[in-house]
Amino acid sequence: MTDIAFKVNEIVHLNRCKIPNEIRYLKSFGARTLAVAPDDPIREMLHAPWRDSGFMLAPLVLGYGMVYFRY
């Protein structure tokens, strides 16, 4: 979330973005398993233990949330 706030700040140049505590109307309703092949070069960019095993969990998210950065 902070990466998004910094990108918004680069565009609007206000130098004061306050990150919201929640994203309304966005729901997490589960997780799914992701697997990366042993020879996939993306594994080198992952942190341990995901780099070692190649298995990760990804959230299943539903909604159209709007994020407002207060100044």
PDB file of C-alpha atoms in Angstrom:
ATOM      1  CA  MET A   1       0.000   0.000   0.000  1.00  0.00           C
ATOM      2  CA  THR A   2       2.858   2.369   0.717  1.00  0.00           C
ATOM      3  CA  ASP A   3       4.225   1.834  -2.802  1.00  0.00           C
ATOM      4  CA  ILE A   4       0.903   3.023  -4.214  1.00  0.00           C
ATOM      5  CA  ALA A   5       0.916   6.069  -1.928  1.00  0.00           C
ATOM      6  CA  PHE A   6       4.410   7.013  -3.091  1.00  0.00           C
ATOM      7  CA  LYS A   7       3.403   6.655  -6.770  1.00  0.00           C
ATOM      8  CA  VAL A   8       0.354   8.872  -6.189  1.00  0.00           C
ATOM      9  CA  ASN A   9       2.598  11.392  -4.466  1.00  0.00           C
ATOM     10  CA  GLU A  10       4.953  11.430  -7.478  1.00  0.00           C
ATOM     11  CA  ILE A  11       2.020  12.377  -9.703  1.00  0.00           C
ATOM     12  CA  VAL A  12       0.290  14.990  -7.530  1.00  0.00           C
ATOM     13  CA  HIS A  13       3.420  16.365  -5.762  1.00  0.00           C
ATOM     14  CA  LEU A  14       1.774  17.066  -2.386  1.00  0.00           C
ATOM     15  CA  ASN A  15       4.488  15.293  -0.359  1.00  0.00           C
ATOM     16  CA  ARG A  16       2.003  14.197   2.349  1.00  0.00           C
ATOM     17  CA  CYS A  17       0.065  10.995   1.746  1.00  0.00           C
ATOM     18  CA  LYS A  18      -1.691   9.364   4.692  1.00  0.00           C
ATOM     19  CA  ILE A  19      -2.377   5.688   4.033  1.00  0.00           C
ATOM     20  CA  PRO A  20      -5.946   4.535   4.803  1.00  0.00           C
ATOM     21  CA  ASN A  21      -6.536   1.934   7.529  1.00  0.00           C
ATOM     22  CA  GLU A  22      -8.915  -0.153   5.401  1.00  0.00           C
ATOM     23  CA  ILE A  23     -10.080  -0.601   1.833  1.00  0.00           C
ATOM     24  CA  ARG A  24     -13.874  -0.529   1.885  1.00  0.00           C
ATOM     25  CA  TYR A  25     -15.992  -2.832  -0.296  1.00  0.00           C
ATOM     26  CA  LEU A  26     -13.121  -5.258  -0.814  1.00  0.00           C
ATOM     27  CA  LYS A  27     -13.588  -8.741   0.576  1.00  0.00           C
ATOM     28  CA  SER A  28     -11.206 -11.641   0.935  1.00  0.00           C
ATOM     29  CA  PHE A  29     -13.076 -14.922   0.656  1.00  0.00           C
ATOM     30  CA  GLY A  30     -10.337 -17.520   0.603  1.00  0.00           C
ATOM     31  CA  ALA A  31      -6.936 -18.475  -0.697  1.00  0.00           C
ATOM     32  CA  ARG A  32      -5.577 -20.625  -3.472  1.00  0.00           C
ATOM     33  CA  THR A  33      -2.290 -22.398  -3.987  1.00  0.00           C
ATOM     34  CA  LEU A  34       0.211 -21.217  -6.582  1.00  0.00           C
ATOM     35  CA  ALA A  35       3.072 -23.386  -7.782  1.00  0.00           C
ATOM     36  CA  VAL A  36       6.184 -22.295  -9.671  1.00  0.00           C
ATOM     37  CA  ALA A  37       8.141 -24.809 -11.741  1.00  0.00           C
ATOM     38  CA  PRO A  38      11.613 -25.769 -10.443  1.00  0.00           C
ATOM     39  CA  ASP A  39      13.317 -24.320 -13.529  1.00  0.00           C
ATOM     40  CA  ASP A  40      11.300 -21.072 -13.661  1.00  0.00           C
ATOM     41  CA  PRO A  41      13.622 -18.025 -13.369  1.00  0.00           C
ATOM     42  CA  ILE A  42      11.040 -16.166 -11.253  1.00  0.00           C
ATOM     43  CA  ARG A  43      11.895 -18.428  -8.296  1.00  0.00           C
ATOM     44  CA  GLU A  44      15.204 -16.602  -7.842  1.00  0.00           C
ATOM     45  CA  MET A  45      13.235 -13.407  -7.098  1.00  0.00           C
ATOM     46  CA  LEU A  46      11.112 -15.018  -4.359  1.00  0.00           C
ATOM     47  CA  HIS A  47      11.934 -14.966  -0.675  1.00  0.00           C
ATOM     48  CA  ALA A  48      12.559 -18.142   1.314  1.00  0.00           C
ATOM     49  CA  PRO A  49      10.725 -20.488   1.932  1.00  0.00           C
ATOM     50  CA  TRP A  50       8.738 -19.857  -1.284  1.00  0.00           C
ATOM     51  CA  ARG A  51      11.917 -19.798  -3.359  1.00  0.00           C
ATOM     52  CA  ASP A  52      12.886 -23.219  -2.018  1.00  0.00           C
ATOM     53  CA  SER A  53       9.529 -24.967  -2.309  1.00  0.00           C
ATOM     54  CA  GLY A  54       7.909 -23.115  -5.224  1.00  0.00           C
ATOM     55  CA  PHE A  55       4.526 -23.196  -3.418  1.00  0.00           C
ATOM     56  CA  MET A  56       2.666 -20.068  -2.273  1.00  0.00           C
ATOM     57  CA  LEU A  57      -0.770 -18.996  -1.103  1.00  0.00           C
ATOM     58  CA  ALA A  58      -2.574 -16.190  -2.921  1.00  0.00           C
ATOM     59  CA  PRO A  59      -5.662 -14.425  -1.527  1.00  0.00           C
ATOM     60  CA  LEU A  60      -8.929 -14.589  -3.441  1.00  0.00           C
ATOM     61  CA  VAL A  61     -10.247 -11.040  -3.382  1.00  0.00           C
ATOM     62  CA  LEU A  62     -13.609  -9.754  -4.600  1.00  0.00           C
ATOM     63  CA  GLY A  63     -14.825  -6.172  -4.933  1.00  0.00           C
ATOM     64  CA  TYR A  64     -14.213  -2.772  -6.373  1.00  0.00           C
ATOM     65  CA  GLY A  65     -12.573  -0.897  -3.579  1.00  0.00           C
ATOM     66  CA  MET A  66     -11.587   2.740  -3.855  1.00  0.00           C
ATOM     67  CA  VAL A  67      -8.578   3.968  -1.931  1.00  0.00           C
ATOM     68  CA  TYR A  68      -8.458   7.625  -0.925  1.00  0.00           C
ATOM     69  CA  PHE A  69      -5.173   9.035   0.331  1.00  0.00           C
ATOM     70  CA  ARG A  70      -5.824  11.854   2.780  1.00  0.00           C
ATOM     71  CA  TYR A  71      -3.472  14.822   2.807  1.00  0.00           C
TER      72      TYR A  71
END
